[in-house]
CSV table of N, CA and C (backbone and C1' of nucleotides) in Angstrom, one decimal:
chain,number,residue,atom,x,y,z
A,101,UNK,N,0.9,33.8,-27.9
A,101,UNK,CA,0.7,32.3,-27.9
A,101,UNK,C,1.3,31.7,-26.6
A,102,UNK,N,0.7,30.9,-25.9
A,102,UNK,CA,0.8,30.3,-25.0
A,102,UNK,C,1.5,29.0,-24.9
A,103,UNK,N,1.8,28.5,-23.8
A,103,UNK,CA,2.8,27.0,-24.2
A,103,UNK,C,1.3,26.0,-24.6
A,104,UNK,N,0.0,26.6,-23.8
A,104,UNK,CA,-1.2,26.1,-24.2
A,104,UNK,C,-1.6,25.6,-25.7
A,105,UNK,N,-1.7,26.8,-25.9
A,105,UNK,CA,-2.0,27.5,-27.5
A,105,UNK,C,-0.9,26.6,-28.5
A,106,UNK,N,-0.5,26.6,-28.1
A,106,UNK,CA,1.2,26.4,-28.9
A,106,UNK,C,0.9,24.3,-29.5
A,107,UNK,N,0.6,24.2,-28.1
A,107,UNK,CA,0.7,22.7,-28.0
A,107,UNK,C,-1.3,22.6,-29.0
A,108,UNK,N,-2.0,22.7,-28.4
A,108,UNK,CA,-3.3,22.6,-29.2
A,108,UNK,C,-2.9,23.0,-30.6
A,109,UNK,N,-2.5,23.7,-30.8
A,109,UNK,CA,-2.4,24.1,-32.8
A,109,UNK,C,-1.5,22.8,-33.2
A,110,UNK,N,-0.4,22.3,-32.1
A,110,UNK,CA,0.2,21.4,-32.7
A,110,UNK,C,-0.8,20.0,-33.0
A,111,UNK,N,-1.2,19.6,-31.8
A,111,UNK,CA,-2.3,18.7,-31.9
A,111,UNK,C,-3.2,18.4,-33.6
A,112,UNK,N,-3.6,19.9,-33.3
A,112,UNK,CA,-4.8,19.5,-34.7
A,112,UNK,C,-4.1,19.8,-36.2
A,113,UNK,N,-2.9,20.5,-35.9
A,113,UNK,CA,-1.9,20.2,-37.0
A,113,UNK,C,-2.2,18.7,-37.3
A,114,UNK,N,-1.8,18.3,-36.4
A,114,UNK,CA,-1.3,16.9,-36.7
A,114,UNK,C,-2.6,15.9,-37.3
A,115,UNK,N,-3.7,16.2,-37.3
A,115,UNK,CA,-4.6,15.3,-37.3
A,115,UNK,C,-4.9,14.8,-38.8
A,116,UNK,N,-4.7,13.9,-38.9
A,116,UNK,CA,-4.6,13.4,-40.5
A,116,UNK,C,-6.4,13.7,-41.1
A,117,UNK,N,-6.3,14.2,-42.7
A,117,UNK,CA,-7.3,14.4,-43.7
A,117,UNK,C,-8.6,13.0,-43.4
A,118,UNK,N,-9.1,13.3,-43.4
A,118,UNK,CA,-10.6,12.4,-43.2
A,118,UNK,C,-10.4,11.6,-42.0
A,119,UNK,N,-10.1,12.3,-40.7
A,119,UNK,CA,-10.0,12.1,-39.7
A,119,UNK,C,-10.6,13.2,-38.4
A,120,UNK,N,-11.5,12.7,-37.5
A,120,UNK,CA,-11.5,13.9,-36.5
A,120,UNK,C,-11.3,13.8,-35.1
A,121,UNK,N,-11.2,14.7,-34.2
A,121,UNK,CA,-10.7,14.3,-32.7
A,121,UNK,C,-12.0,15.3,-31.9
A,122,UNK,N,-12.0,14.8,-31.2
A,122,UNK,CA,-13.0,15.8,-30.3
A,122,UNK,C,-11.9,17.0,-29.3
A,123,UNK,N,-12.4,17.4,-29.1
A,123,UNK,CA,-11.8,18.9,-27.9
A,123,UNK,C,-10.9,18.0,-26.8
A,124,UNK,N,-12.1,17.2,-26.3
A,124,UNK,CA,-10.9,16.5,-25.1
A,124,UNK,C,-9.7,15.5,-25.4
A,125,UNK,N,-10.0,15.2,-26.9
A,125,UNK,CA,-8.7,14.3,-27.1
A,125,UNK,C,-7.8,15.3,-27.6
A,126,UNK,N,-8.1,16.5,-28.2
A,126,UNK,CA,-6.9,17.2,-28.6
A,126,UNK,C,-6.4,17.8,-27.2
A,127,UNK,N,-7.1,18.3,-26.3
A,127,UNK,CA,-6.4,18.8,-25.0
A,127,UNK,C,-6.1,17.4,-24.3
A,128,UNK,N,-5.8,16.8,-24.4
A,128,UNK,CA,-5.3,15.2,-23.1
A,128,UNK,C,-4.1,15.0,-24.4
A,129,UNK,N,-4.1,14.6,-25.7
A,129,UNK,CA,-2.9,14.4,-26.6
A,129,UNK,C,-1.9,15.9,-26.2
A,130,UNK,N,-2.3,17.3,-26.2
A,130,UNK,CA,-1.7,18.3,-25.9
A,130,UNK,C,-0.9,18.2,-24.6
A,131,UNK,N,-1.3,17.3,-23.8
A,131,UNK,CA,-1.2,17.6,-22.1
A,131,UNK,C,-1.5,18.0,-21.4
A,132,UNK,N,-3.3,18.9,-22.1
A,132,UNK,CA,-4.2,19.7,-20.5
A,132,UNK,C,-5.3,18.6,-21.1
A,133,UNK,N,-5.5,17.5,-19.7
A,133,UNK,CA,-6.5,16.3,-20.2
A,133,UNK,C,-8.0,17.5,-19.8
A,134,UNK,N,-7.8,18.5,-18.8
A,134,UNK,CA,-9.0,18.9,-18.4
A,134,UNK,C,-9.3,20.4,-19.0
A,135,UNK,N,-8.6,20.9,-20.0
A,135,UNK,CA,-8.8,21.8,-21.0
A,135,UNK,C,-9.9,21.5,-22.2
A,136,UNK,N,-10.5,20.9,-22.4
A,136,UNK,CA,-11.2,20.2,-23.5
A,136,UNK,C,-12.1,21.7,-24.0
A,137,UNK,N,-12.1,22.8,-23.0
A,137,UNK,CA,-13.2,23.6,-23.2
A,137,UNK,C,-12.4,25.3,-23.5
A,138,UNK,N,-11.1,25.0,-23.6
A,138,UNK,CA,-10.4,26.1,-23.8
A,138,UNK,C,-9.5,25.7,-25.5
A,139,UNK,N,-9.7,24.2,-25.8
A,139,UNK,CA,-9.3,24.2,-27.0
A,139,UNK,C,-9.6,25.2,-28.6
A,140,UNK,N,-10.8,25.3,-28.4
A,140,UNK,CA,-11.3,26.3,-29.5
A,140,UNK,C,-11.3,27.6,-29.3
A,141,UNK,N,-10.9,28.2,-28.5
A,141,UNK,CA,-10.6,29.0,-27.5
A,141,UNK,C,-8.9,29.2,-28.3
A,142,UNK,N,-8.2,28.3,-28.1
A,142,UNK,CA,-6.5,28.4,-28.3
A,142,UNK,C,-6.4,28.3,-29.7
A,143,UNK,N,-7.6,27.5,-30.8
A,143,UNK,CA,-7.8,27.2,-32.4
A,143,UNK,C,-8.0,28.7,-32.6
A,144,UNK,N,-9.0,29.3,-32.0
A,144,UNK,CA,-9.6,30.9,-32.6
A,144,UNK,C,-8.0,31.8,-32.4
A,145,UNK,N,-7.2,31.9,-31.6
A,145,UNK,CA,-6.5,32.3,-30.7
A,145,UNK,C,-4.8,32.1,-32.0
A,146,UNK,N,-5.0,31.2,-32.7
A,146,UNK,CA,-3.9,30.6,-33.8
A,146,UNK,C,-3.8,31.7,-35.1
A,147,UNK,N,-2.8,32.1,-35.4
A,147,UNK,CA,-2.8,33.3,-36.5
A,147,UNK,C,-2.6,32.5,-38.0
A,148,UNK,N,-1.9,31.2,-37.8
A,148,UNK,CA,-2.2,30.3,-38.8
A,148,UNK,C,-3.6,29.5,-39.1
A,149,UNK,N,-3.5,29.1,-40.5
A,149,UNK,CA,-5.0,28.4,-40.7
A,149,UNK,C,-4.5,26.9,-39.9
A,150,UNK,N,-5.7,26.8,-39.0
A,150,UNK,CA,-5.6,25.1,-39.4
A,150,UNK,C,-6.8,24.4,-39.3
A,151,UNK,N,-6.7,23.0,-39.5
A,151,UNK,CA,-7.5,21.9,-40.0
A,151,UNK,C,-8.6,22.3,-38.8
A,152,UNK,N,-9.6,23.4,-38.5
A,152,UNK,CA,-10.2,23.5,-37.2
A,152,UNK,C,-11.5,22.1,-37.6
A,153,UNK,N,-11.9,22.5,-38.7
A,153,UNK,CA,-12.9,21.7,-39.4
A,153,UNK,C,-13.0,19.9,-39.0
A,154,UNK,N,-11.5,19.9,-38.2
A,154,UNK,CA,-11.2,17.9,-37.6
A,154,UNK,C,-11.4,18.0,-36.3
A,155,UNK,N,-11.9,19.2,-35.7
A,155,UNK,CA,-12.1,19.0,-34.1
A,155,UNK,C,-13.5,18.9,-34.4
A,156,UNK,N,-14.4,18.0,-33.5
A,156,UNK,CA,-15.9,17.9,-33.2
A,156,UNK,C,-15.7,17.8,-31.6
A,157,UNK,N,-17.1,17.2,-31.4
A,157,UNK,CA,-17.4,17.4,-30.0
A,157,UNK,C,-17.0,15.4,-29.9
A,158,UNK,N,-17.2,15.1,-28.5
A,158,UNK,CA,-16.8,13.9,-27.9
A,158,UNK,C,-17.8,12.9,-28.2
A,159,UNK,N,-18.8,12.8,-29.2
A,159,UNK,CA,-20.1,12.2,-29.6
A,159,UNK,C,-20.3,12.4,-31.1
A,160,UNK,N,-18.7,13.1,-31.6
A,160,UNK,CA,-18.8,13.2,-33.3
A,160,UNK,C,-19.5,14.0,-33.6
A,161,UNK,N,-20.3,15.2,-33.0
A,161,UNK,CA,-21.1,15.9,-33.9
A,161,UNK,C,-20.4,17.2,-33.7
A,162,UNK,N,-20.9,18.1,-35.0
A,162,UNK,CA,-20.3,19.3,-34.9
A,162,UNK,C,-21.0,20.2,-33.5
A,163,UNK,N,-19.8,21.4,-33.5
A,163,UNK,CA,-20.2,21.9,-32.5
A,163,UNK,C,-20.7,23.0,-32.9
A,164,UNK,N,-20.8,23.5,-33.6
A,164,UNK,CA,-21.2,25.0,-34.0
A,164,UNK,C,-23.1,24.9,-34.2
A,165,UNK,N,-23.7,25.5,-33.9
A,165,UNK,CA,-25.0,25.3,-33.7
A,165,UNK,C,-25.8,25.5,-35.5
A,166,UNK,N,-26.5,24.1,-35.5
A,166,UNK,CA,-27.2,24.4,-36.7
A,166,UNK,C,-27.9,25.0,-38.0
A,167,UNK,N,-27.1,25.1,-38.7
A,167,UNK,CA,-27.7,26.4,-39.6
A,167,UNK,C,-26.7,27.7,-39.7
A,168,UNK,N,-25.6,27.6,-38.6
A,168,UNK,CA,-24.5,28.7,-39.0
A,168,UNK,C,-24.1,28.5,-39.9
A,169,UNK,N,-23.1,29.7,-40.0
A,169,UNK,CA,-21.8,29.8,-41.3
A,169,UNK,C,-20.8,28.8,-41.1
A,170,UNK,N,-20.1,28.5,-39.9
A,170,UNK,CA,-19.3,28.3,-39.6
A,170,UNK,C,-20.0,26.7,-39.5
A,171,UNK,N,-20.8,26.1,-39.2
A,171,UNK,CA,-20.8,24.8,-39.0
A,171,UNK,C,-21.5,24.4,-40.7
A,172,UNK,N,-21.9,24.6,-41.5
A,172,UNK,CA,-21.8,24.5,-43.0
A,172,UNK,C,-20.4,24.6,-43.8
A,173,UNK,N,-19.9,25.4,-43.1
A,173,UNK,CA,-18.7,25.0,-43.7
A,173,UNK,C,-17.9,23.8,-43.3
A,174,UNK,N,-17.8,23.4,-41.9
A,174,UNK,CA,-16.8,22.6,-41.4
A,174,UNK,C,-17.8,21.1,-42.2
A,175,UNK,N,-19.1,21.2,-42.1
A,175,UNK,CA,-19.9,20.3,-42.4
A,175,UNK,C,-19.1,19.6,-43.8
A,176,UNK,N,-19.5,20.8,-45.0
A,176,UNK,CA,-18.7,20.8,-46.3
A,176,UNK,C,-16.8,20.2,-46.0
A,177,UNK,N,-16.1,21.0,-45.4
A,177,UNK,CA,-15.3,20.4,-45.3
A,177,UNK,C,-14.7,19.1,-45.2
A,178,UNK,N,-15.5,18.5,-43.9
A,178,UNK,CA,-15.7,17.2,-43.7
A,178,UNK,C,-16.2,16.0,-44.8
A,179,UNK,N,-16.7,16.3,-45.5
A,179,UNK,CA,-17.5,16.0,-46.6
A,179,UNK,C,-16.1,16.0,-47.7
A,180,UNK,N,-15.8,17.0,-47.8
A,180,UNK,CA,-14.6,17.1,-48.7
A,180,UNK,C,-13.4,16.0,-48.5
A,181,UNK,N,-13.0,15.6,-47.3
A,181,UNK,CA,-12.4,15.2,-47.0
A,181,UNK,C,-12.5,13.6,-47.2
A,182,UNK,N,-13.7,13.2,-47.4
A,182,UNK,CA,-14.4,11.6,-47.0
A,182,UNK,C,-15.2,11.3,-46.4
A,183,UNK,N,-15.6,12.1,-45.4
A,183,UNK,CA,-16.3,11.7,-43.8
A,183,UNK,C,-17.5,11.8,-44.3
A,184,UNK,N,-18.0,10.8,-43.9
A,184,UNK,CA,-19.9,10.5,-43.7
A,184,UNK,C,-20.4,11.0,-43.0
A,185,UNK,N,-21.4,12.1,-42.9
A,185,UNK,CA,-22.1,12.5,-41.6
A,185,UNK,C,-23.3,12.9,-42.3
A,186,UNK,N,-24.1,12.3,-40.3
A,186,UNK,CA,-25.4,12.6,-40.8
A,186,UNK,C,-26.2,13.3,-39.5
A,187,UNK,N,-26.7,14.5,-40.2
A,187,UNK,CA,-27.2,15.3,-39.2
A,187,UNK,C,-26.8,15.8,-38.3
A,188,UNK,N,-25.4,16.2,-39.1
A,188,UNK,CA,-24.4,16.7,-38.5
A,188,UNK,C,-23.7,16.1,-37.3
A,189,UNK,N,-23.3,14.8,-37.9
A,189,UNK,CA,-22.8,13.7,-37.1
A,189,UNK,C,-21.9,12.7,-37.8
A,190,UNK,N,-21.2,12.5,-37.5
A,190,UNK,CA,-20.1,11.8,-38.4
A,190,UNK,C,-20.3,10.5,-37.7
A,191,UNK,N,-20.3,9.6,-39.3
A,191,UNK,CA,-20.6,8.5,-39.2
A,191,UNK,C,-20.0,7.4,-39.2
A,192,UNK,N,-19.1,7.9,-39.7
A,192,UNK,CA,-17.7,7.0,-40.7
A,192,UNK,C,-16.3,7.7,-41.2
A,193,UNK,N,-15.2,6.8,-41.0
A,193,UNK,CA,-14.4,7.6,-41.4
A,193,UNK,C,-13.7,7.2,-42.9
A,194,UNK,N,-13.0,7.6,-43.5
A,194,UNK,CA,-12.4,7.3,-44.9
A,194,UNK,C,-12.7,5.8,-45.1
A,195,UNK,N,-11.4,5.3,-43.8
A,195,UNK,CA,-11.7,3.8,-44.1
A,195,UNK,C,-12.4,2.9,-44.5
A,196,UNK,N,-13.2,3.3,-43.2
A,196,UNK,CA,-15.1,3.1,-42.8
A,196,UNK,C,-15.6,3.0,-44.3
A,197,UNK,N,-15.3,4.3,-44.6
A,197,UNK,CA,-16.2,4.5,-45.8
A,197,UNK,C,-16.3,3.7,-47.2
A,198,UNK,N,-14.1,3.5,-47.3
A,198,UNK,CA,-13.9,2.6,-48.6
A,198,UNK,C,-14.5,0.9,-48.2
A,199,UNK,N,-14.8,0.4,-46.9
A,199,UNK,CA,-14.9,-0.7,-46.5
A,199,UNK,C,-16.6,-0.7,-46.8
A,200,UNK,N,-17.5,0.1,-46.4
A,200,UNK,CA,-18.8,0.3,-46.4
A,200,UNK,C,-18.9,0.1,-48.2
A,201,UNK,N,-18.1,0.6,-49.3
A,201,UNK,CA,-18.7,0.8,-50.1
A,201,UNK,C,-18.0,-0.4,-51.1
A,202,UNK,N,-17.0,-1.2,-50.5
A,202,UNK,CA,-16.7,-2.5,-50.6
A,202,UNK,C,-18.0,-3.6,-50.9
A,203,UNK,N,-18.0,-3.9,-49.6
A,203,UNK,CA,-19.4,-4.3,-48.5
A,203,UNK,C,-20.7,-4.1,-49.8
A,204,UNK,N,-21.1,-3.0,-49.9
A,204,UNK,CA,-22.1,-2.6,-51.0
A,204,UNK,C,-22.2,-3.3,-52.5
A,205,UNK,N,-20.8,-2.9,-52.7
A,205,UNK,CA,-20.6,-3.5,-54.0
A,205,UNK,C,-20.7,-5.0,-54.3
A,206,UNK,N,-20.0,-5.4,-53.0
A,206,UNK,CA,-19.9,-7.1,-53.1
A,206,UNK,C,-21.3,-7.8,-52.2
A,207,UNK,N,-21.6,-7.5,-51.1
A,207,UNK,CA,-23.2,-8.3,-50.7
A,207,UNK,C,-23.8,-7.7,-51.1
A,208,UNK,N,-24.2,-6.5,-51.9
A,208,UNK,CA,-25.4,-5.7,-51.8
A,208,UNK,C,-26.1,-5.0,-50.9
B,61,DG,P,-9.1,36.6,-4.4
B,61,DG,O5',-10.7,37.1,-4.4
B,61,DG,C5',-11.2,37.9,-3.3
B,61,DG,C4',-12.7,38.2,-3.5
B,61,DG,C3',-13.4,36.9,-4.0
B,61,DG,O3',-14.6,36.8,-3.3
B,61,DG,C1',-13.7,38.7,-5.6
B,62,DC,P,-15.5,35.5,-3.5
B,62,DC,O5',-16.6,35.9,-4.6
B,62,DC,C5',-17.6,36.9,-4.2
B,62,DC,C4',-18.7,37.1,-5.3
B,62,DC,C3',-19.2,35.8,-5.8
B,62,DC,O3',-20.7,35.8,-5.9
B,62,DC,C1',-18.4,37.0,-7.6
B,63,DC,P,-21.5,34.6,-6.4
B,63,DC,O5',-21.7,35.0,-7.9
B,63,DC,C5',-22.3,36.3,-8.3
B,63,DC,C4',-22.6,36.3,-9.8
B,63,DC,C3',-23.1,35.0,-10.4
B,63,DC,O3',-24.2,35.3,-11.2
B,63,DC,C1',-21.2,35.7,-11.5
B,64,DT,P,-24.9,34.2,-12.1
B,64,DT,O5',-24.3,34.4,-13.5
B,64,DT,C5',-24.4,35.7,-14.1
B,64,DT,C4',-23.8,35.6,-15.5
B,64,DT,C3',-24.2,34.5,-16.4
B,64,DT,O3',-24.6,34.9,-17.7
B,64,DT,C1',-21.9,34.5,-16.3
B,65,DT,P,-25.2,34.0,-18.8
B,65,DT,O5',-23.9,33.7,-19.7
B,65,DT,C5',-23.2,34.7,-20.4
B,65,DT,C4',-22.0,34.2,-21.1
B,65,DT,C3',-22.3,33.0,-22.0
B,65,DT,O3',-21.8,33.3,-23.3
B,65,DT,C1',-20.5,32.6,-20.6
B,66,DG,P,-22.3,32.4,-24.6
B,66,DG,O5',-21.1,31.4,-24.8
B,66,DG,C5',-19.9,31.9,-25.3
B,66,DG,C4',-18.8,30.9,-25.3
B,66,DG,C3',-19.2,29.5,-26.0
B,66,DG,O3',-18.3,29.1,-26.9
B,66,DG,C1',-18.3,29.2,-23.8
B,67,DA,P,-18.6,29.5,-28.4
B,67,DA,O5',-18.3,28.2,-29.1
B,67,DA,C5',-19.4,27.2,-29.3
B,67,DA,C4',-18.7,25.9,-29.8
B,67,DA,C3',-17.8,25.3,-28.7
B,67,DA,O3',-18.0,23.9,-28.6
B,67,DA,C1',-16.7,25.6,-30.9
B,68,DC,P,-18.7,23.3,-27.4
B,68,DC,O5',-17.6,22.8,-26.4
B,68,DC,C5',-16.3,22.4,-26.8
B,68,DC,C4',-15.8,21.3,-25.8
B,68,DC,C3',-16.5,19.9,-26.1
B,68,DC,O3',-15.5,18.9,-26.0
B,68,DC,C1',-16.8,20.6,-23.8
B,69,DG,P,-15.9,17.4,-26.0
B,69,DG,O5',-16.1,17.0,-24.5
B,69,DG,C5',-15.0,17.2,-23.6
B,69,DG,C4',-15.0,16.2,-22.4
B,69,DG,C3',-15.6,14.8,-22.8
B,69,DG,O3',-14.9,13.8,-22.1
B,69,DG,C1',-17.0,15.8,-21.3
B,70,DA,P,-15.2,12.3,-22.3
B,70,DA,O5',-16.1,11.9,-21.0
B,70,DA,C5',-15.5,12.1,-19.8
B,70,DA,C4',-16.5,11.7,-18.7
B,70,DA,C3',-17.2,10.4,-18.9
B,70,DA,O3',-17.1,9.6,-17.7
B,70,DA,C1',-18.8,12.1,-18.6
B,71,DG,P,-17.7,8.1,-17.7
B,71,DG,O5',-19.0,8.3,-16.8
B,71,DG,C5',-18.9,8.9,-15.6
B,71,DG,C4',-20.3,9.1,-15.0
B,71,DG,C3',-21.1,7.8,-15.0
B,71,DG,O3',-21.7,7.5,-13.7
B,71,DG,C1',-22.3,9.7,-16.0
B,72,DA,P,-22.6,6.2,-13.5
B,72,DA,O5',-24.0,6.8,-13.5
B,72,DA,C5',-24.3,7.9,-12.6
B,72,DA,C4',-25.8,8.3,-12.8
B,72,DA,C3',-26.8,7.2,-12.8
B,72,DA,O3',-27.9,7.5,-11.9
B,72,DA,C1',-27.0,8.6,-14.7
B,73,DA,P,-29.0,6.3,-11.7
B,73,DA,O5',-30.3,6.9,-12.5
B,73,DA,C5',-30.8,8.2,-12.2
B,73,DA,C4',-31.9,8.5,-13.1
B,73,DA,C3',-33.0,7.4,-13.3
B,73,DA,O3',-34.3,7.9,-13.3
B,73,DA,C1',-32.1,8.1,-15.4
C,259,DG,P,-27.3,6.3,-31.2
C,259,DG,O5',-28.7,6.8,-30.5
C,259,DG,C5',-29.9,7.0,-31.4
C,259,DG,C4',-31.0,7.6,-30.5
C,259,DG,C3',-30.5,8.9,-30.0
C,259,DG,O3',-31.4,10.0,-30.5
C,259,DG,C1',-31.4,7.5,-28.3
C,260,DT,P,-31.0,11.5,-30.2
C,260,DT,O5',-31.8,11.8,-28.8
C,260,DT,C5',-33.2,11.7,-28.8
C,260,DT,C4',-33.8,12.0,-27.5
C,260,DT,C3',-33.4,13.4,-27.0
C,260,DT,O3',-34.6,14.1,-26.5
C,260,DT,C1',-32.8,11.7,-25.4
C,261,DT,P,-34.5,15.7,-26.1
C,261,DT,O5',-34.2,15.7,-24.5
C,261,DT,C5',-35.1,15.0,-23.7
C,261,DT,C4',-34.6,15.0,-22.2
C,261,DT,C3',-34.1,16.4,-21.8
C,261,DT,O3',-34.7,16.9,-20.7
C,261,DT,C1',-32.6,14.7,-21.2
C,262,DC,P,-34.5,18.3,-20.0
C,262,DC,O5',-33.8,18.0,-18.6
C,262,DC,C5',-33.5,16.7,-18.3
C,262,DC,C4',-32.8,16.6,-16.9
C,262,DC,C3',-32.2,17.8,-16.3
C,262,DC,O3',-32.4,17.8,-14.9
C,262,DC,C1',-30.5,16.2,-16.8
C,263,DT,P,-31.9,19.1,-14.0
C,263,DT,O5',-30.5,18.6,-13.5
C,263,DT,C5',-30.3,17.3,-12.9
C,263,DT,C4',-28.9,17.0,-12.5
C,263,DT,C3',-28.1,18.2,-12.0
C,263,DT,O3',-27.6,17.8,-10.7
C,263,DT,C1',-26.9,17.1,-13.7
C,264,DC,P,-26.8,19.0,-9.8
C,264,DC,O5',-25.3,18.7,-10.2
C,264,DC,C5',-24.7,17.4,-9.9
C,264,DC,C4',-23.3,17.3,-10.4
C,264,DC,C3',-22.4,18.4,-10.0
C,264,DC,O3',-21.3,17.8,-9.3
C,264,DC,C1',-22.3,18.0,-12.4
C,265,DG,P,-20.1,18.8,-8.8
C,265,DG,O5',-19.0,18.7,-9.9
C,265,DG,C5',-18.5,17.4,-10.4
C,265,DG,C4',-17.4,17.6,-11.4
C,265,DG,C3',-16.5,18.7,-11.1
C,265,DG,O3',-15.1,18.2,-11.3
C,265,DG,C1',-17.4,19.0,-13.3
C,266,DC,P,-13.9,19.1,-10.7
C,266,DC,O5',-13.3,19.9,-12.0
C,266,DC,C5',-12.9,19.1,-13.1
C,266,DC,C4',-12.7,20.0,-14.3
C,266,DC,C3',-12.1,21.3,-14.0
C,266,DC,O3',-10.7,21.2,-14.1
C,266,DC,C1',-13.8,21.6,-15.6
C,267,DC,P,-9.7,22.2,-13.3
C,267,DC,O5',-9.6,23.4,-14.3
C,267,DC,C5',-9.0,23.2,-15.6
C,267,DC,C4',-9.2,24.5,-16.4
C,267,DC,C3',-8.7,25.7,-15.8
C,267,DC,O3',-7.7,26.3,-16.6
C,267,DC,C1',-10.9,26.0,-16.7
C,268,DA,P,-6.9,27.6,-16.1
C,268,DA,O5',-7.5,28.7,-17.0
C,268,DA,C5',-7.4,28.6,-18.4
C,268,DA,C4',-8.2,29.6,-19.2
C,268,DA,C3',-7.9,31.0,-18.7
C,268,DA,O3',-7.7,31.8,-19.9
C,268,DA,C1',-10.2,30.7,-18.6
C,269,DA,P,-7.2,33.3,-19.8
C,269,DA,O5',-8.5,34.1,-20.2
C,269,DA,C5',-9.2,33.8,-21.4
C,269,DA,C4',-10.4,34.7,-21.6
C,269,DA,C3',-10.1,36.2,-21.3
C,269,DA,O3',-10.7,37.0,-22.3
C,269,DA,C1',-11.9,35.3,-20.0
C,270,DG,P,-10.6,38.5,-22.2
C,270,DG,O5',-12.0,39.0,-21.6
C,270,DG,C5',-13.2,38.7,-22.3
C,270,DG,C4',-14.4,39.2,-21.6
C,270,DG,C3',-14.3,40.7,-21.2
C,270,DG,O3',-15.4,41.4,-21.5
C,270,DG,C1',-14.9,39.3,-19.3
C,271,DG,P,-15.6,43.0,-21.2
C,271,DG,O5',-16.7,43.0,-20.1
C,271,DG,C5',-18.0,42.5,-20.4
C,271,DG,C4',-18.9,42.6,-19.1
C,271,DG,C3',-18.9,44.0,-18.5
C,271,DG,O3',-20.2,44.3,-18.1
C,271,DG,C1',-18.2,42.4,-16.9
DNA sequence: GCCTTGACGAGAA
DNA sequence: GTTCTCGCCAAGG
């Protein structure tokens, strides 16, 4: 593990449940702003589990190419967590979501 | 050392 | 919103 590695696991540790960061905010919160492409790289690289399923890409969508294993799951995950997404795109977050379904209830 | 690949990012048309 | 181009850094052949 690297001081790299080290700091990125910390990052997405950190990232609260029905919440997500893209690659470049977790490498710039870490302190490599121009690592954004070595982050999943340092996540695969982690011997502990973590929250990998809260990193997306910088446009909210998952990164793993449609129809894998790996991005059905993070999809699911996400899902588990609260997050809205559509077509494999996150739309909303928890918040978002109890405010949206406020909103519903009360204007229709 | 050179070229290619990768769970990426930002700007422009 | 989609598509193209360029920039970025590290690992492997």
């Amino acid at each position: 593990m690297n001081e790299f590695d080290k700091a990125i696991c910390l990052v997405v540790r950190n990232i609260p449940a029905g919440h997500v960061m893209s690659y470049g905010e977790v490498a710039r919160a870490a302190g490599f702003p121009r690592h954004a492409r070595l982050v999943a790289k340092a996540m695969t690289r982690a011997e502990m589990p973590l929250p990998w399923h809260r990193v997306v890409k910088s446009n909210r969508q998952i990164a793993f190419p449609k129809g894998s294993v790996a991005y059905r799951e993070q999809l699911a995950r996400l899902r588990e967590e609260g997050l809205v997404l559509r077509n494999g795109r996150v739309i909303g977050g928890s918040q978002d979501l109890d405010r949206l379904l406020w909103d519903m209830s009360n204007g229709g």
